[in-house]
């Protein structure tokens, strides 16, 4: 707005010059002052230099503009008196009252001195220059006032590390005040406990999903799997609240027993949907409107804790993935390259031994085979370290792709049976299960006589079951998995014999707090097809 106002002043000066029949003489002066003003206005965009140096550049440009306008005031006609208004307004908008008074005063001195130097300092000319300078003071004050009306520019802190340190310290303080710290399932279970204190429900759950991400059950009560349809399906009883963020009280008749269902959105501090609170019970005792209001109150009280816990879990997961990527990069650039060079060295010695009919030639061939096997395992480990769980890649897709690659590279026969619902497991849980799968896959690769690998994966979040077996020799036992992180999440890992020499691993897990059956004893929980 201020730039347009100053250009309007220049246009008015040109109009007066046209009326005075001196437009040709006025045009160079108008262009000079306007160019200097635009240069001063564009200084912040044309240079990356900050601080005192740019401040000095701005003052220099404004002083040159004021001096040019003052020379024009003292050497040209009446139209030139308007030129001082342009730099005066700019100085006021940049330097407040100091600029509003300093620029007109400097213009007055330069204008009077120029008129005196050219022998044009008559009383009428001096009055015009003085009146123009006084008017410039008013325009400078107008510029200063417009600056006060503009919102203050927030200058970002250049020290990102200091800002991150403050945030982490604040997070540490908040973790001490929360009953469950930053444990996302724990925060969700607290919300379900609060809901059970407000009303009676047969089954209830906290589902989390940002934007277009799939729904992830954080906690569930009354069932060992999520009984409702995927909220991203068009006809799901959860779909309306998932898409529009509006609490609903609905009837669901697609289950074995007709149900009354409450679906309430969990919103973050910006009002965006971060998940759902769901509860149901048989339709013979339907929920009422006051139950819907109470459920919404529970969601409002616990949404912030759940949002914070999920975001913090995402930060920890990202930090872990970055560390794994760093290790993979160091292994690739370090030991992997050294192993390749070692293999080339062995090849050179093998050729010389073969040429000299040395008795160690066969031993060198066997050594080269071992080096190639170790290098292949190392490359697989590097690839396994670069695990990235994405919303568009589920656990089944990751395991299927890895199993297919293993079969094509080793010649081992692979079989897989997969059953997945639309609900996803938490990302860190999927990573732990995938790493368990990789450990069994490595055991099959190191077994020299493995011919078949079978995998069965059944995911009905939050319940998941993984069964994996190979028919090669193995030394694995349950003691090898005694401290596995999945055990801390409620998982159970058992080792069984498979075939003559093989081994089978079975891992079962469901969310903490889930009952083995529904709350009502006469109800049946539908099983996955």
Short mmCIF file of N, CA, C and O in Angstrom, two decimals, residues 452-499:
data_model
loop_
_atom_site.label_atom_id
_atom_site.label_comp_id
_atom_site.label_asym_id
_atom_site.label_seq_id
_atom_site.Cartn_x
_atom_site.Cartn_y
_atom_site.Cartn_z
N UNK A 452 12.76 -75.24 2.15
CA UNK A 452 11.42 -74.64 2.14
C UNK A 452 11.30 -73.64 3.30
O UNK A 452 11.75 -73.92 4.41
N UNK A 453 10.70 -72.52 3.02
CA UNK A 453 10.37 -71.52 4.04
C UNK A 453 8.88 -71.19 3.89
O UNK A 453 8.41 -70.85 2.80
N UNK A 454 8.14 -71.30 4.99
CA UNK A 454 6.71 -71.00 4.99
C UNK A 454 6.43 -69.87 5.98
O UNK A 454 6.99 -69.83 7.08
N UNK A 455 5.54 -68.98 5.57
CA UNK A 455 5.15 -67.84 6.41
C UNK A 455 3.63 -67.72 6.38
O UNK A 455 3.01 -67.79 5.30
N UNK A 456 3.03 -67.57 7.56
CA UNK A 456 1.60 -67.28 7.68
C UNK A 456 1.45 -66.04 8.55
O UNK A 456 1.92 -66.01 9.69
N UNK A 457 0.79 -65.04 8.01
CA UNK A 457 0.60 -63.77 8.73
C UNK A 457 -0.88 -63.44 8.75
O UNK A 457 -1.53 -63.36 7.71
N UNK A 458 -1.40 -63.25 9.95
CA UNK A 458 -2.81 -62.88 10.14
C UNK A 458 -2.84 -61.60 10.96
O UNK A 458 -2.47 -61.61 12.14
N UNK A 459 -3.28 -60.50 10.35
CA UNK A 459 -3.33 -59.20 11.01
C UNK A 459 -4.78 -58.75 11.08
O UNK A 459 -5.42 -58.53 10.06
N UNK A 460 -5.30 -58.65 12.29
CA UNK A 460 -6.63 -58.08 12.55
C UNK A 460 -6.43 -57.11 13.70
O UNK A 460 -6.75 -57.43 14.85
N UNK A 461 -5.84 -55.98 13.40
CA UNK A 461 -5.36 -55.04 14.42
C UNK A 461 -6.43 -54.78 15.48
O UNK A 461 -7.61 -54.62 15.16
N UNK A 462 -5.98 -54.77 16.76
CA UNK A 462 -4.59 -54.82 17.23
C UNK A 462 -4.04 -56.23 17.43
O UNK A 462 -2.96 -56.40 17.96
N UNK A 463 -4.80 -57.26 17.02
CA UNK A 463 -4.30 -58.63 17.15
C UNK A 463 -3.49 -58.98 15.91
O UNK A 463 -3.84 -58.61 14.78
N UNK A 464 -2.40 -59.72 16.11
CA UNK A 464 -1.57 -60.15 14.99
C UNK A 464 -0.95 -61.49 15.36
O UNK A 464 -0.61 -61.74 16.53
N UNK A 465 -0.84 -62.38 14.38
CA UNK A 465 -0.21 -63.68 14.58
C UNK A 465 0.73 -63.94 13.41
O UNK A 465 0.32 -63.84 12.23
N UNK A 466 1.98 -64.26 13.71
CA UNK A 466 2.98 -64.61 12.71
C UNK A 466 3.48 -66.01 12.98
O UNK A 466 3.92 -66.31 14.09
N UNK A 467 3.38 -66.89 11.97
CA UNK A 467 3.94 -68.24 12.05
C UNK A 467 4.91 -68.39 10.90
O UNK A 467 4.57 -68.12 9.74
N UNK A 468 6.13 -68.80 11.22
CA UNK A 468 7.17 -68.92 10.19
C UNK A 468 8.01 -70.16 10.49
O UNK A 468 8.34 -70.43 11.66
N UNK A 469 8.34 -70.90 9.45
CA UNK A 469 9.09 -72.15 9.64
C UNK A 469 9.97 -72.41 8.43
O UNK A 469 9.69 -71.96 7.32
N UNK A 470 11.08 -73.13 8.67
CA UNK A 470 11.91 -73.64 7.59
C UNK A 470 12.38 -75.05 7.98
O UNK A 470 12.41 -75.41 9.16
N UNK A 471 12.74 -75.86 6.98
CA UNK A 471 13.07 -77.26 7.23
C UNK A 471 14.56 -77.53 7.34
O UNK A 471 14.99 -78.68 7.27
N UNK A 472 15.36 -76.51 7.52
CA UNK A 472 16.79 -76.70 7.69
C UNK A 472 17.19 -76.84 9.14
O UNK A 472 16.40 -76.63 10.06
N UNK A 473 18.44 -77.18 9.35
CA UNK A 473 18.94 -77.31 10.73
C UNK A 473 18.99 -75.94 11.39
O UNK A 473 19.28 -74.92 10.75
N UNK A 474 18.72 -75.90 12.69
CA UNK A 474 18.68 -74.63 13.42
C UNK A 474 19.01 -74.88 14.87
O UNK A 474 18.76 -75.96 15.42
N UNK A 475 19.57 -73.87 15.49
CA UNK A 475 19.88 -73.92 16.93
C UNK A 475 19.03 -72.94 17.73
O UNK A 475 19.30 -72.69 18.90
N UNK A 476 18.01 -72.37 17.11
CA UNK A 476 17.17 -71.38 17.79
C UNK A 476 16.35 -72.05 18.89
O UNK A 476 15.88 -73.18 18.75
N UNK A 477 16.16 -71.31 19.99
CA UNK A 477 15.30 -71.76 21.09
C UNK A 477 14.58 -70.55 21.65
O UNK A 477 14.86 -69.41 21.28
N UNK A 478 13.63 -70.78 22.55
CA UNK A 478 12.87 -69.68 23.13
C UNK A 478 13.76 -68.75 23.95
O UNK A 478 13.42 -67.58 24.15
N UNK A 479 14.88 -69.27 24.45
CA UNK A 479 15.80 -68.40 25.21
C UNK A 479 16.35 -67.29 24.34
O UNK A 479 16.70 -66.21 24.84
N UNK A 480 16.48 -67.54 23.04
CA UNK A 480 17.02 -66.51 22.14
C UNK A 480 16.07 -65.32 21.99
O UNK A 480 16.49 -64.25 21.53
N UNK A 481 14.81 -65.48 22.38
CA UNK A 481 13.84 -64.41 22.25
C UNK A 481 13.30 -63.96 23.61
O UNK A 481 12.25 -63.34 23.71
N UNK A 482 14.03 -64.29 24.66
CA UNK A 482 13.56 -63.97 26.00
C UNK A 482 13.49 -62.49 26.29
O UNK A 482 12.71 -62.05 27.15
N UNK A 483 14.31 -61.68 25.62
CA UNK A 483 14.30 -60.24 25.85
C UNK A 483 13.84 -59.47 24.63
O UNK A 483 14.18 -58.30 24.45
N UNK A 484 13.05 -60.11 23.77
CA UNK A 484 12.60 -59.43 22.55
C UNK A 484 11.64 -58.29 22.90
O UNK A 484 10.79 -58.43 23.80
N UNK A 485 11.74 -57.14 22.23
CA UNK A 485 10.87 -55.99 22.55
C UNK A 485 9.39 -56.28 22.40
O UNK A 485 8.56 -55.64 23.05
N UNK A 486 9.00 -57.24 21.54
CA UNK A 486 7.59 -57.55 21.38
C UNK A 486 6.97 -58.11 22.65
O UNK A 486 5.76 -57.98 22.88
N UNK A 487 7.78 -58.74 23.49
CA UNK A 487 7.26 -59.27 24.75
C UNK A 487 6.78 -58.14 25.65
O UNK A 487 5.81 -58.30 26.38
N UNK A 488 7.47 -57.00 25.60
CA UNK A 488 7.04 -55.86 26.39
C UNK A 488 5.76 -55.22 25.91
O UNK A 488 5.12 -54.46 26.64
N UNK A 489 5.36 -55.51 24.66
CA UNK A 489 4.11 -55.00 24.11
C UNK A 489 2.97 -55.99 24.24
O UNK A 489 1.89 -55.78 23.66
N UNK A 490 3.18 -57.08 24.99
CA UNK A 490 2.13 -58.07 25.18
C UNK A 490 2.21 -59.25 24.25
O UNK A 490 1.26 -60.05 24.17
N UNK A 491 3.30 -59.40 23.51
CA UNK A 491 3.44 -60.50 22.58
C UNK A 491 3.92 -61.78 23.25
O UNK A 491 4.50 -61.76 24.34
N UNK A 492 3.66 -62.89 22.59
CA UNK A 492 4.11 -64.21 23.05
C UNK A 492 4.85 -64.87 21.90
O UNK A 492 4.34 -64.94 20.78
N UNK A 493 6.07 -65.39 22.17
CA UNK A 493 6.90 -66.01 21.15
C UNK A 493 7.22 -67.42 21.60
O UNK A 493 7.73 -67.64 22.70
N UNK A 494 6.89 -68.38 20.75
CA UNK A 494 7.18 -69.79 21.05
C UNK A 494 7.94 -70.41 19.88
O UNK A 494 7.77 -70.00 18.73
N UNK A 495 8.80 -71.39 20.20
CA UNK A 495 9.60 -72.10 19.20
C UNK A 495 9.19 -73.57 19.23
O UNK A 495 9.15 -74.19 20.31
N UNK A 496 8.90 -74.13 18.06
CA UNK A 496 8.47 -75.52 17.95
C UNK A 496 9.28 -76.21 16.87
O UNK A 496 9.78 -75.57 15.94
N UNK A 497 9.43 -77.54 16.95
CA UNK A 497 10.11 -78.27 15.86
C UNK A 497 9.23 -78.31 14.60
O UNK A 497 8.00 -78.28 14.69
N UNK A 498 9.90 -78.36 13.47
CA UNK A 498 9.19 -78.41 12.19
C UNK A 498 9.88 -79.44 11.31
O UNK A 498 11.07 -79.32 11.00
N UNK A 499 9.13 -80.46 10.92
CA UNK A 499 9.72 -81.49 10.11
C UNK A 499 10.74 -82.31 10.90
O UNK A 499 10.61 -82.53 12.12
#
